[in-house]
mmCIF file of C-alpha atoms and ligand atoms in Angstrom:
data_model
loop_
_atom_site.group_PDB
_atom_site.id
_atom_site.type_symbol
_atom_site.label_atom_id
_atom_site.label_comp_id
_atom_site.label_asym_id
_atom_site.label_seq_id
_atom_site.Cartn_x
_atom_site.Cartn_y
_atom_site.Cartn_z
ATOM 1 C CA MET P 1 36.489 -95.630 -91.466
ATOM 2 C CA LYS P 2 33.674 -96.073 -88.661
ATOM 3 C CA LYS P 3 35.105 -93.104 -85.630
ATOM 4 C CA ILE P 4 33.554 -95.263 -82.381
ATOM 5 C CA ALA P 5 33.531 -93.732 -78.329
ATOM 6 C CA LEU P 6 33.831 -96.922 -75.994
ATOM 7 C CA ILE P 7 31.356 -95.739 -72.997
ATOM 8 C CA GLY P 8 32.853 -98.111 -70.451
ATOM 9 C CA SER P 9 35.794 -99.555 -71.607
ATOM 10 C CA THR P 10 37.973 -101.902 -69.437
ATOM 11 C CA GLY P 11 35.016 -103.904 -68.397
ATOM 12 C CA SER P 12 34.083 -107.975 -69.976
ATOM 13 C CA ILE P 13 31.782 -106.115 -73.205
ATOM 14 C CA GLY P 14 34.567 -103.014 -73.561
ATOM 15 C CA THR P 15 37.749 -105.547 -73.504
ATOM 16 C CA GLN P 16 35.959 -107.564 -75.818
ATOM 17 C CA VAL P 17 35.437 -104.325 -78.211
ATOM 18 C CA LEU P 18 38.716 -102.938 -78.608
ATOM 19 C CA SER P 19 39.741 -106.129 -79.709
ATOM 20 C CA VAL P 20 37.059 -106.571 -82.508
ATOM 21 C CA VAL P 21 38.705 -102.381 -83.612
ATOM 22 C CA SER P 22 42.163 -104.433 -83.356
ATOM 23 C CA LYS P 23 41.500 -107.037 -85.220
ATOM 24 C CA HIS P 24 39.518 -103.919 -88.119
ATOM 25 C CA PRO P 25 41.537 -101.206 -88.223
ATOM 26 C CA ASP P 26 40.823 -100.061 -91.296
ATOM 27 C CA LYS P 27 37.175 -100.675 -90.942
ATOM 28 C CA PHE P 28 37.484 -99.065 -87.147
ATOM 29 C CA LYS P 29 38.763 -96.427 -84.629
ATOM 30 C CA VAL P 30 38.777 -95.371 -81.243
ATOM 31 C CA ILE P 31 37.945 -91.771 -80.496
ATOM 32 C CA SER P 32 36.858 -92.082 -76.575
ATOM 33 C CA ILE P 33 37.086 -94.585 -74.454
ATOM 34 C CA SER P 34 36.135 -94.216 -70.507
ATOM 35 C CA ALA P 35 36.250 -96.377 -67.915
ATOM 36 C CA GLY P 36 35.921 -96.787 -63.763
ATOM 37 C CA GLU P 37 38.177 -97.867 -61.382
ATOM 38 C CA ASN P 38 40.606 -100.410 -63.662
ATOM 39 C CA LYS P 39 43.386 -98.156 -64.509
ATOM 40 C CA ASP P 40 45.921 -100.253 -65.626
ATOM 41 C CA LEU P 41 43.800 -101.322 -68.022
ATOM 42 C CA PHE P 42 42.423 -97.595 -68.678
ATOM 43 C CA LEU P 43 46.447 -96.231 -69.117
ATOM 44 C CA LYS P 44 47.383 -99.301 -71.389
ATOM 45 C CA GLN P 45 44.609 -98.760 -73.924
ATOM 46 C CA VAL P 46 45.257 -95.089 -73.854
ATOM 47 C CA LYS P 47 48.423 -96.031 -74.588
ATOM 48 C CA GLU P 48 47.451 -98.846 -76.934
ATOM 49 C CA PHE P 49 43.987 -96.726 -79.136
ATOM 50 C CA SER P 50 45.508 -92.785 -78.529
ATOM 51 C CA PRO P 51 42.213 -91.861 -78.152
ATOM 52 C CA LYS P 52 41.993 -87.664 -78.356
ATOM 53 C CA VAL P 53 39.174 -88.414 -75.060
ATOM 54 C CA ALA P 54 40.095 -90.087 -72.094
ATOM 55 C CA THR P 55 37.680 -89.788 -69.348
ATOM 56 C CA LEU P 56 38.244 -91.862 -65.630
ATOM 57 C CA LYS P 57 36.417 -91.856 -62.012
ATOM 58 C CA SER P 58 39.266 -91.245 -60.169
ATOM 59 C CA GLU P 59 42.154 -89.155 -61.390
ATOM 60 C CA ILE P 60 45.576 -90.576 -61.680
ATOM 61 C CA ASP P 61 48.969 -89.055 -63.903
ATOM 62 C CA VAL P 62 48.854 -89.029 -67.588
ATOM 63 C CA SER P 63 51.016 -86.739 -68.036
ATOM 64 C CA GLN P 64 53.170 -88.559 -70.588
ATOM 65 C CA PHE P 65 49.922 -88.633 -73.139
ATOM 66 C CA ASN P 66 50.378 -85.202 -75.573
ATOM 67 C CA ASN P 67 48.125 -86.236 -78.244
ATOM 68 C CA THR P 68 44.845 -87.327 -75.234
ATOM 69 C CA GLU P 69 42.153 -85.502 -73.437
ATOM 70 C CA PHE P 70 41.202 -86.582 -70.248
ATOM 71 C CA TYR P 71 38.288 -85.747 -67.852
ATOM 72 C CA PHE P 72 38.277 -87.602 -64.486
ATOM 73 C CA GLY P 73 35.125 -88.075 -62.080
ATOM 74 C CA LYS P 74 31.974 -89.227 -61.196
ATOM 75 C CA ASP P 75 30.214 -88.082 -64.886
ATOM 76 C CA ALA P 76 33.780 -88.152 -66.520
ATOM 77 C CA PHE P 77 32.164 -90.772 -69.200
ATOM 78 C CA LEU P 78 29.877 -87.965 -70.688
ATOM 79 C CA ASN P 79 32.356 -86.513 -71.972
ATOM 80 C CA ALA P 80 33.660 -89.827 -73.998
ATOM 81 C CA VAL P 81 30.045 -89.822 -75.710
ATOM 82 C CA ILE P 82 31.617 -86.941 -78.192
ATOM 83 C CA SER P 83 30.279 -86.040 -81.856
ATOM 84 C CA GLU P 84 33.337 -86.939 -84.214
ATOM 85 C CA ALA P 85 31.475 -91.147 -83.208
ATOM 86 C CA ASP P 86 29.790 -92.178 -85.256
ATOM 87 C CA LEU P 87 28.607 -94.846 -83.171
ATOM 88 C CA VAL P 88 28.523 -94.570 -79.268
ATOM 89 C CA VAL P 89 29.327 -97.648 -78.135
ATOM 90 C CA VAL P 90 27.827 -97.976 -74.291
ATOM 91 C CA SER P 91 29.033 -100.376 -72.039
ATOM 92 C CA LEU P 92 28.938 -99.510 -68.547
ATOM 93 C CA VAL P 93 27.262 -101.012 -66.016
ATOM 94 C CA GLY P 94 24.248 -99.923 -64.158
ATOM 95 C CA PHE P 95 22.342 -97.001 -64.530
ATOM 96 C CA THR P 96 24.266 -94.912 -64.119
ATOM 97 C CA GLY P 97 24.570 -96.151 -68.333
ATOM 98 C CA LEU P 98 21.104 -94.561 -69.177
ATOM 99 C CA LYS P 99 23.215 -91.025 -68.775
ATOM 100 C CA ALA P 100 25.293 -91.782 -71.296
ATOM 101 C CA VAL P 101 22.600 -93.115 -74.370
ATOM 102 C CA ILE P 102 20.846 -90.504 -73.592
ATOM 103 C CA LYS P 103 23.795 -88.270 -74.334
ATOM 104 C CA ALA P 104 23.907 -90.451 -77.143
ATOM 105 C CA ILE P 105 20.961 -89.725 -78.931
ATOM 106 C CA GLU P 106 21.098 -85.883 -78.428
ATOM 107 C CA LEU P 107 23.782 -85.893 -80.361
ATOM 108 C CA LYS P 108 21.922 -87.715 -83.363
ATOM 109 C CA LYS P 109 24.642 -90.810 -82.603
ATOM 110 C CA ASP P 110 23.513 -94.830 -83.488
ATOM 111 C CA VAL P 111 23.758 -96.789 -80.655
ATOM 112 C CA ALA P 112 25.392 -99.805 -79.900
ATOM 113 C CA LEU P 113 23.868 -100.553 -76.734
ATOM 114 C CA ALA P 114 25.432 -103.670 -74.056
ATOM 115 C CA ASN P 115 23.848 -101.598 -71.027
ATOM 116 C CA LYS P 116 20.577 -103.455 -70.059
ATOM 117 C CA GLU P 117 19.277 -100.855 -67.362
ATOM 118 C CA SER P 118 19.250 -97.808 -70.807
ATOM 119 C CA LEU P 119 16.259 -100.114 -71.046
ATOM 120 C CA VAL P 120 14.890 -102.144 -68.118
ATOM 121 C CA LEU P 121 14.047 -98.414 -66.492
ATOM 122 C CA GLY P 122 14.700 -96.284 -68.765
ATOM 123 C CA GLY P 123 12.589 -97.814 -71.992
ATOM 124 C CA LYS P 124 9.947 -95.341 -73.141
ATOM 125 C CA LEU P 125 12.585 -92.514 -72.420
ATOM 126 C CA VAL P 126 15.869 -93.817 -74.272
ATOM 127 C CA THR P 127 13.099 -95.071 -77.163
ATOM 128 C CA SER P 128 10.432 -91.891 -77.609
ATOM 129 C CA LEU P 129 14.287 -89.790 -77.753
ATOM 130 C CA ALA P 130 15.167 -91.981 -80.334
ATOM 131 C CA LYS P 131 12.876 -92.140 -82.919
ATOM 132 C CA GLN P 132 12.381 -88.253 -82.215
ATOM 133 C CA GLN P 133 16.075 -88.185 -82.921
ATOM 134 C CA GLY P 134 16.141 -90.967 -85.700
ATOM 135 C CA VAL P 135 17.989 -92.354 -84.517
ATOM 136 C CA LYS P 136 18.590 -96.301 -84.138
ATOM 137 C CA ILE P 137 19.750 -98.834 -80.534
ATOM 138 C CA LEU P 138 22.099 -101.526 -82.101
ATOM 139 C CA PRO P 139 21.558 -104.682 -79.445
ATOM 140 C CA ILE P 140 24.900 -105.990 -78.534
ATOM 141 C CA ASP P 141 23.451 -108.334 -75.631
ATOM 142 C CA SER P 142 23.737 -111.950 -77.127
ATOM 143 C CA GLU P 143 20.004 -112.566 -77.394
ATOM 144 C CA HIS P 144 18.249 -109.580 -79.322
ATOM 145 C CA SER P 145 21.514 -109.249 -81.425
ATOM 146 C CA ALA P 146 19.688 -113.120 -82.456
ATOM 147 C CA VAL P 147 16.637 -111.757 -82.999
ATOM 148 C CA TRP P 148 17.556 -108.013 -85.209
ATOM 149 C CA GLN P 149 18.968 -110.519 -87.413
ATOM 150 C CA ALA P 150 16.233 -112.804 -87.330
ATOM 151 C CA LEU P 151 14.902 -109.972 -88.307
ATOM 152 C CA ASN P 152 16.744 -109.063 -91.029
ATOM 153 C CA PHE P 153 17.792 -105.683 -89.336
ATOM 154 C CA ASP P 154 14.214 -104.370 -89.162
ATOM 155 C CA PHE P 155 13.218 -103.737 -86.257
ATOM 156 C CA ASN P 156 10.081 -102.363 -87.715
ATOM 157 C CA ALA P 157 9.106 -105.751 -88.950
ATOM 158 C CA ASN P 158 5.788 -107.294 -88.378
ATOM 159 C CA PHE P 159 6.531 -111.055 -86.325
ATOM 160 C CA LYS P 160 3.508 -112.715 -84.270
ATOM 161 C CA LYS P 161 5.842 -113.986 -81.189
ATOM 162 C CA ILE P 162 10.013 -113.986 -79.807
ATOM 163 C CA ILE P 163 11.665 -116.613 -78.289
ATOM 164 C CA LEU P 164 13.936 -115.829 -75.787
ATOM 165 C CA THR P 165 16.252 -118.470 -74.721
ATOM 166 C CA ALA P 166 18.161 -118.555 -71.920
ATOM 167 C CA SER P 167 20.953 -121.189 -69.983
ATOM 168 C CA GLY P 168 19.501 -121.529 -66.999
ATOM 169 C CA GLY P 169 23.033 -120.451 -65.090
ATOM 170 C CA ALA P 170 24.918 -122.026 -62.830
ATOM 171 C CA LEU P 171 22.488 -123.879 -60.895
ATOM 172 C CA ARG P 172 20.055 -125.198 -63.273
ATOM 173 C CA ASP P 173 20.340 -128.818 -62.062
ATOM 174 C CA TRP P 174 20.047 -127.330 -58.403
ATOM 175 C CA ASP P 175 17.989 -129.828 -56.355
ATOM 176 C CA LEU P 176 15.024 -127.001 -55.141
ATOM 177 C CA ASN P 177 16.187 -127.868 -50.795
ATOM 178 C CA SER P 178 19.866 -126.948 -51.227
ATOM 179 C CA LEU P 179 18.766 -123.724 -53.832
ATOM 180 C CA LYS P 180 17.889 -121.358 -51.060
ATOM 181 C CA ASN P 181 21.489 -121.572 -49.054
ATOM 182 C CA ALA P 182 23.276 -121.701 -52.524
ATOM 183 C CA ARG P 183 26.821 -118.978 -52.345
ATOM 184 C CA ALA P 184 28.480 -116.890 -54.436
ATOM 185 C CA LYS P 185 31.312 -119.189 -55.320
ATOM 186 C CA ASP P 186 28.477 -120.894 -57.177
ATOM 187 C CA ALA P 187 26.279 -118.989 -59.051
ATOM 188 C CA LEU P 188 29.046 -117.313 -60.343
ATOM 189 C CA ASN P 189 30.520 -121.175 -62.450
ATOM 190 C CA HIS P 190 28.882 -120.444 -65.373
ATOM 191 C CA PRO P 191 27.983 -123.563 -68.301
ATOM 192 C CA ASN P 192 28.642 -121.523 -71.501
ATOM 193 C CA TRP P 193 29.243 -117.713 -70.998
ATOM 194 C CA VAL P 194 32.068 -116.596 -70.166
ATOM 195 C CA MET P 195 30.312 -112.941 -68.656
ATOM 196 C CA GLY P 196 30.634 -110.336 -65.388
ATOM 197 C CA LYS P 197 30.095 -111.057 -62.276
ATOM 198 C CA LYS P 198 27.125 -109.134 -61.533
ATOM 199 C CA ILE P 199 25.180 -110.604 -64.924
ATOM 200 C CA THR P 200 26.563 -114.111 -63.871
ATOM 201 C CA VAL P 201 24.457 -114.066 -61.104
ATOM 202 C CA ASP P 202 21.251 -112.315 -62.089
ATOM 203 C CA CYS P 203 22.154 -115.091 -65.154
ATOM 204 C CA ALA P 204 21.293 -117.851 -62.234
ATOM 205 C CA THR P 205 18.431 -116.017 -60.190
ATOM 206 C CA LEU P 206 17.317 -115.415 -64.281
ATOM 207 C CA VAL P 207 16.395 -111.581 -63.491
ATOM 208 C CA ASN P 208 19.018 -111.275 -66.147
ATOM 209 C CA LYS P 209 15.838 -113.014 -68.180
ATOM 210 C CA ALA P 210 13.293 -110.749 -67.025
ATOM 211 C CA PHE P 211 15.215 -107.693 -68.276
ATOM 212 C CA GLU P 212 16.053 -109.050 -71.077
ATOM 213 C CA VAL P 213 12.514 -109.105 -71.677
ATOM 214 C CA VAL P 214 11.564 -106.183 -71.140
ATOM 215 C CA GLU P 215 14.599 -104.497 -73.488
ATOM 216 C CA ALA P 216 12.522 -106.775 -75.856
ATOM 217 C CA LYS P 217 9.980 -105.430 -75.258
ATOM 218 C CA TRP P 218 10.976 -102.161 -76.068
ATOM 219 C CA LEU P 219 13.700 -102.769 -78.574
ATOM 220 C CA PHE P 220 11.187 -104.416 -81.201
ATOM 221 C CA ASN P 221 7.305 -102.357 -79.724
ATOM 222 C CA ALA P 222 6.485 -105.941 -78.995
ATOM 223 C CA SER P 223 4.406 -106.753 -75.425
ATOM 224 C CA PHE P 224 5.184 -108.672 -73.093
ATOM 225 C CA GLU P 225 1.901 -111.320 -74.601
ATOM 226 C CA ASN P 226 4.004 -111.772 -77.613
ATOM 227 C CA ILE P 227 7.771 -112.563 -75.965
ATOM 228 C CA GLU P 228 8.719 -115.648 -74.710
ATOM 229 C CA VAL P 229 11.410 -116.884 -73.262
ATOM 230 C CA VAL P 230 12.014 -121.231 -73.292
ATOM 231 C CA LEU P 231 15.807 -122.789 -71.219
ATOM 232 C CA HIS P 232 17.885 -124.192 -73.906
ATOM 233 C CA PHE P 233 20.503 -125.541 -71.726
ATOM 234 C CA GLU P 234 23.171 -125.647 -75.117
ATOM 235 C CA SER P 235 23.514 -122.133 -76.132
ATOM 236 C CA ILE P 236 23.544 -122.470 -78.946
ATOM 237 C CA ILE P 237 20.287 -121.228 -79.806
ATOM 238 C CA HIS P 238 20.996 -117.315 -79.291
ATOM 239 C CA SER P 239 16.463 -116.120 -79.568
ATOM 240 C CA MET P 240 14.181 -117.464 -82.558
ATOM 241 C CA VAL P 241 11.221 -114.791 -83.705
ATOM 242 C CA GLU P 242 8.036 -116.520 -84.472
ATOM 243 C CA PHE P 243 6.156 -115.275 -88.410
ATOM 244 C CA ASN P 244 1.774 -115.304 -89.175
ATOM 245 C CA ASP P 245 2.626 -117.680 -91.626
ATOM 246 C CA GLY P 246 4.450 -120.133 -88.695
ATOM 247 C CA ALA P 247 7.107 -119.589 -89.827
ATOM 248 C CA VAL P 248 10.188 -119.375 -87.417
ATOM 249 C CA MET P 249 13.977 -117.580 -87.631
ATOM 250 C CA ALA P 250 16.543 -118.545 -85.428
ATOM 251 C CA GLN P 251 19.574 -118.002 -85.410
ATOM 252 C CA LEU P 252 22.605 -120.062 -83.608
ATOM 253 C CA SER P 253 26.300 -120.314 -83.611
ATOM 254 C CA SER P 254 28.817 -121.056 -81.073
ATOM 255 C CA PRO P 255 28.100 -119.191 -77.218
ATOM 256 C CA ASN P 256 31.188 -115.803 -78.051
ATOM 257 C CA MET P 257 30.614 -112.417 -77.760
ATOM 258 C CA GLU P 258 32.327 -111.273 -80.018
ATOM 259 C CA LEU P 259 29.549 -112.323 -83.543
ATOM 260 C CA PRO P 260 27.186 -109.796 -82.081
ATOM 261 C CA ILE P 261 30.082 -107.058 -80.924
ATOM 262 C CA SER P 262 31.167 -107.674 -84.534
ATOM 263 C CA LEU P 263 27.425 -106.855 -85.696
ATOM 264 C CA ALA P 264 26.893 -103.784 -83.215
ATOM 265 C CA LEU P 265 30.027 -102.298 -84.717
ATOM 266 C CA SER P 266 29.466 -103.519 -88.093
ATOM 267 C CA TYR P 267 26.064 -102.806 -89.400
ATOM 268 C CA PRO P 268 24.682 -103.410 -91.841
ATOM 269 C CA ASN P 269 27.553 -105.776 -93.103
ATOM 270 C CA ARG P 270 29.005 -108.886 -92.170
ATOM 271 C CA ILE P 271 32.860 -108.418 -90.437
ATOM 272 C CA GLU P 272 34.847 -111.902 -90.037
ATOM 273 C CA THR P 273 35.315 -113.396 -86.900
ATOM 274 C CA ASN P 274 36.843 -116.071 -84.816
ATOM 275 C CA VAL P 275 34.205 -117.622 -83.132
ATOM 276 C CA THR P 276 34.011 -121.031 -83.919
ATOM 277 C CA PRO P 277 31.605 -122.397 -86.540
ATOM 278 C CA LEU P 278 28.565 -124.973 -85.438
ATOM 279 C CA ASN P 279 29.775 -128.778 -85.587
ATOM 280 C CA PHE P 280 25.706 -130.081 -85.833
ATOM 281 C CA VAL P 281 26.856 -133.733 -85.918
ATOM 282 C CA ALA P 282 29.622 -133.206 -82.856
ATOM 283 C CA LEU P 283 26.486 -131.714 -81.140
ATOM 284 C CA GLY P 284 24.069 -133.766 -81.458
ATOM 285 C CA SER P 285 20.640 -133.215 -79.883
ATOM 286 C CA LEU P 286 19.474 -128.940 -78.715
ATOM 287 C CA THR P 287 17.335 -129.266 -75.679
ATOM 288 C CA PHE P 288 14.610 -127.336 -74.087
ATOM 289 C CA ASN P 289 13.156 -126.198 -70.998
ATOM 290 C CA ASP P 290 9.971 -124.337 -69.548
ATOM 291 C CA VAL P 291 10.613 -122.489 -67.214
ATOM 292 C CA ASP P 292 10.061 -123.222 -64.023
ATOM 293 C CA ASN P 293 8.954 -120.769 -61.485
ATOM 294 C CA GLU P 294 9.679 -122.718 -58.660
ATOM 295 C CA ARG P 295 13.291 -122.228 -59.472
ATOM 296 C CA TYR P 296 13.213 -119.388 -60.418
ATOM 297 C CA PRO P 297 10.806 -117.324 -58.355
ATOM 298 C CA CYS P 298 13.221 -114.078 -59.121
ATOM 299 C CA PHE P 299 12.074 -113.646 -63.628
ATOM 300 C CA LYS P 300 8.793 -114.499 -62.443
ATOM 301 C CA THR P 301 9.022 -110.955 -59.629
ATOM 302 C CA ALA P 302 11.289 -109.101 -62.207
ATOM 303 C CA VAL P 303 8.567 -109.771 -65.017
ATOM 304 C CA GLU P 304 5.333 -108.386 -62.848
ATOM 305 C CA ALA P 305 7.295 -105.618 -62.167
ATOM 306 C CA ALA P 306 8.033 -104.708 -64.885
ATOM 307 C CA LYS P 307 4.596 -105.205 -65.986
ATOM 308 C CA LYS P 308 2.850 -103.250 -63.213
ATOM 309 C CA GLY P 309 4.886 -100.193 -65.438
ATOM 310 C CA LYS P 310 5.555 -96.486 -63.470
ATOM 311 C CA ALA P 311 9.323 -96.974 -61.833
ATOM 312 C CA TYR P 312 8.368 -100.327 -60.645
ATOM 313 C CA SER P 313 11.812 -101.700 -63.220
ATOM 314 C CA ALA P 314 13.227 -99.016 -61.469
ATOM 315 C CA VAL P 315 13.192 -100.074 -57.996
ATOM 316 C CA LEU P 316 13.714 -103.732 -58.438
ATOM 317 C CA ASN P 317 16.746 -102.951 -60.213
ATOM 318 C CA GLY P 318 18.500 -100.772 -57.408
ATOM 319 C CA ALA P 319 17.735 -103.740 -54.825
ATOM 320 C CA ASN P 320 18.919 -106.594 -57.290
ATOM 321 C CA GLU P 321 21.772 -104.718 -57.833
ATOM 322 C CA LYS P 322 21.917 -103.729 -54.300
ATOM 323 C CA ALA P 323 21.326 -107.825 -52.932
ATOM 324 C CA VAL P 324 23.047 -108.970 -55.861
ATOM 325 C CA GLU P 325 26.337 -106.963 -54.285
ATOM 326 C CA LEU P 326 25.935 -108.449 -50.872
ATOM 327 C CA PHE P 327 25.531 -111.905 -52.705
ATOM 328 C CA LEU P 328 28.603 -111.177 -54.083
ATOM 329 C CA LYS P 329 30.032 -110.497 -50.794
ATOM 330 C CA ASP P 330 28.566 -113.470 -48.856
ATOM 331 C CA LYS P 331 26.640 -111.542 -46.605
ATOM 332 C CA ILE P 332 23.558 -113.139 -48.027
ATOM 333 C CA THR P 333 22.063 -116.671 -49.929
ATOM 334 C CA PHE P 334 20.710 -117.064 -53.344
ATOM 335 C CA GLY P 335 17.000 -117.349 -51.700
ATOM 336 C CA GLN P 336 17.698 -113.999 -50.115
ATOM 337 C CA ILE P 337 17.833 -111.980 -52.658
ATOM 338 C CA GLU P 338 14.690 -113.034 -54.488
ATOM 339 C CA TYR P 339 13.017 -111.986 -50.190
ATOM 340 C CA ALA P 340 14.907 -108.456 -51.394
ATOM 341 C CA LEU P 341 13.166 -108.023 -54.843
ATOM 342 C CA LYS P 342 9.704 -108.939 -53.215
ATOM 343 C CA LYS P 343 10.568 -106.328 -50.134
ATOM 344 C CA ALA P 344 11.534 -103.767 -52.971
ATOM 345 C CA LEU P 345 8.234 -103.446 -54.402
ATOM 346 C CA ASP P 346 5.572 -103.826 -52.043
ATOM 347 C CA SER P 347 6.991 -101.706 -50.399
ATOM 348 C CA PHE P 348 6.535 -99.020 -53.344
ATOM 349 C CA THR P 349 3.620 -97.048 -54.029
ATOM 350 C CA GLY P 350 4.697 -96.695 -58.731
ATOM 351 C CA GLY P 351 7.506 -93.564 -59.151
ATOM 352 C CA ASP P 352 7.636 -91.508 -62.055
ATOM 353 C CA GLU P 353 9.674 -93.187 -64.673
ATOM 354 C CA THR P 354 9.057 -90.090 -67.323
ATOM 355 C CA THR P 355 12.332 -88.510 -65.855
ATOM 356 C CA TYR P 356 16.215 -89.836 -65.171
ATOM 357 C CA GLN P 357 15.297 -87.808 -61.757
ATOM 358 C CA GLY P 358 12.561 -90.135 -61.435
ATOM 359 C CA LEU P 359 13.855 -93.469 -61.877
ATOM 360 C CA GLU P 360 17.078 -93.018 -60.068
ATOM 361 C CA LEU P 361 14.838 -91.605 -56.958
ATOM 362 C CA ALA P 362 13.223 -94.994 -57.552
ATOM 363 C CA GLN P 363 16.763 -97.293 -57.687
ATOM 364 C CA SER P 364 17.567 -95.398 -54.397
ATOM 365 C CA PHE P 365 14.672 -96.852 -52.980
ATOM 366 C CA GLY P 366 14.985 -100.476 -54.172
ATOM 367 C CA GLU P 367 18.931 -100.513 -52.825
ATOM 368 C CA ASN P 368 17.775 -98.364 -49.277
ATOM 369 C CA ILE P 369 15.384 -101.350 -48.522
ATOM 370 C CA VAL P 370 17.879 -103.891 -49.132
ATOM 371 C CA LEU P 371 20.545 -102.213 -47.183
ATOM 372 C CA GLU P 372 17.895 -101.182 -44.207
ATOM 373 C CA THR P 373 16.856 -105.340 -44.439
ATOM 374 C CA PHE P 374 20.227 -107.136 -43.617
HETATM 375 MG MG1 LIG W 401 21.745 -111.754 -72.875
#
């Protein structure tokens, strides 16, 4: 029985983690959960899973529960990272997820990671700490799960190139002139995946894919030169690895997060899922295209920020979070997201990426530039 601490239980990934756990009660037990704002779902989850520890951002009445220890507050989620866990799943959205990852590693726990910011901003910090403590970072992101599978679960395997696939997002067929004026409702209409709103917008700008390049770099010890991105509209190949002899290994499946989530929980084994089997004849053909810089200017900007190193990715992330927030509130257009990212990066001069505090400073710098601009 694998004991799971779930940090971020009410979001898109968190709820799917719980659904995998429910399907396999003989294999997994959730011993702690942590949620943010969604108190109704949180209470339902506490009732269903009776975790040892449960945490929520704001205080609520929990007098009906006798077997669960509760913690409330902004940083209460850290109380759900407990030493009894065999695996800590971090599916919080946003920069604070990094704190949970650091605590889990310090407790020498393997981490199943769905929080991008932990590697995009804190990749250096997280991977060096994980190495020092002898723990593994298991990817939940579908692309990195695909690479991990193509490498036969060997994080130290030799390879020539990682090829990440991208769906291109909801606006991939828009003509370039109208693209700049697209609104939230347009960008939220993702063709293949059902996900949270923030990440669906990041798919349309391809900022999500730029972040995944950085994640891949840290997870698989690759250099930027060895990571390529191709547009693949069907989202059937979730990513590929090319080896020195010219062989390419790809992982294919219907687009359904249940697979990478199940694998991160059950590793080193595979377990049954409800993922629809592929029917190759019905699929017909799979297509691939280059990433067009004119259509996806944010992709280039975000990758360049990461290549500059230091805390540039933290500034970019802060700016992107705020810009997407404004975009989702219909306060700015799609084209203004790129303007916001550029402006934040141009105003920044480095920062310190080796500590949480340094990254936090850079992140708020990016947020503030956007708030001042719009
Ligand atoms: Mg992904």
